[in-house]
Amino acid sequence: MNVTTISRSLLGGLLSAIVILQPASAAGTLSGQIG
C-alpha cells in the first residue's frame, strides 16, 4: 500500500467523521440553548 493512499484514506475517514458529528454537535448546542 502506498503512503499517499493511506493518508488519503485517513483524511477521507476524518472528513466523513466530521461531517457525521457536526450536525449532532450543532443539534446538541441548539437544544442546550433552548433548554
PDB file of C-alpha atoms in Angstrom:
ATOM      1  CA  MET A   1       0.000   0.000   0.000  1.00  0.00           C
ATOM      2  CA  ASN A   2       1.220   3.494  -0.800  1.00  0.00           C
ATOM      3  CA  VAL A   3       1.764   6.212   1.799  1.00  0.00           C
ATOM      4  CA  THR A   4      -0.350   8.705  -0.138  1.00  0.00           C
ATOM      5  CA  THR A   5      -3.169   6.170  -0.370  1.00  0.00           C
ATOM      6  CA  ILE A   6      -3.090   5.567   3.387  1.00  0.00           C
ATOM      7  CA  SER A   7      -3.004   9.279   4.211  1.00  0.00           C
ATOM      8  CA  ARG A   8      -5.789   9.930   1.715  1.00  0.00           C
ATOM      9  CA  SER A   9      -7.997   7.226   3.202  1.00  0.00           C
ATOM     10  CA  LEU A  10      -7.286   8.559   6.702  1.00  0.00           C
ATOM     11  CA  LEU A  11      -8.180  12.082   5.579  1.00  0.00           C
ATOM     12  CA  GLY A  12     -11.378  10.805   3.983  1.00  0.00           C
ATOM     13  CA  GLY A  13     -12.353   8.974   7.169  1.00  0.00           C
ATOM     14  CA  LEU A  14     -11.645  12.070   9.236  1.00  0.00           C
ATOM     15  CA  LEU A  15     -13.717  14.254   6.911  1.00  0.00           C
ATOM     16  CA  SER A  16     -16.623  11.806   6.967  1.00  0.00           C
ATOM     17  CA  ALA A  17     -16.441  11.640  10.776  1.00  0.00           C
ATOM     18  CA  ILE A  18     -16.541  15.455  10.962  1.00  0.00           C
ATOM     19  CA  VAL A  19     -19.489  15.568   8.547  1.00  0.00           C
ATOM     20  CA  ILE A  20     -21.331  12.970  10.649  1.00  0.00           C
ATOM     21  CA  LEU A  21     -20.521  14.547  14.032  1.00  0.00           C
ATOM     22  CA  GLN A  22     -21.036  18.203  13.061  1.00  0.00           C
ATOM     23  CA  PRO A  23     -24.874  18.135  12.801  1.00  0.00           C
ATOM     24  CA  ALA A  24     -25.092  16.144  16.045  1.00  0.00           C
ATOM     25  CA  SER A  25     -22.989  18.676  17.975  1.00  0.00           C
ATOM     26  CA  ALA A  26     -24.921  21.546  16.381  1.00  0.00           C
ATOM     27  CA  ALA A  27     -28.230  19.987  17.444  1.00  0.00           C
ATOM     28  CA  GLY A  28     -26.847  19.412  20.949  1.00  0.00           C
ATOM     29  CA  THR A  29     -25.786  23.047  21.350  1.00  0.00           C
ATOM     30  CA  LEU A  30     -29.091  24.220  19.886  1.00  0.00           C
ATOM     31  CA  SER A  31     -31.150  22.104  22.307  1.00  0.00           C
ATOM     32  CA  GLY A  32     -28.862  23.269  25.128  1.00  0.00           C
ATOM     33  CA  GLN A  33     -29.545  26.913  24.287  1.00  0.00           C
ATOM     34  CA  ILE A  34     -33.292  26.279  24.042  1.00  0.00           C
ATOM     35  CA  GLY A  35     -33.365  24.262  27.273  1.00  0.00           C
TER      36      GLY A  35
END
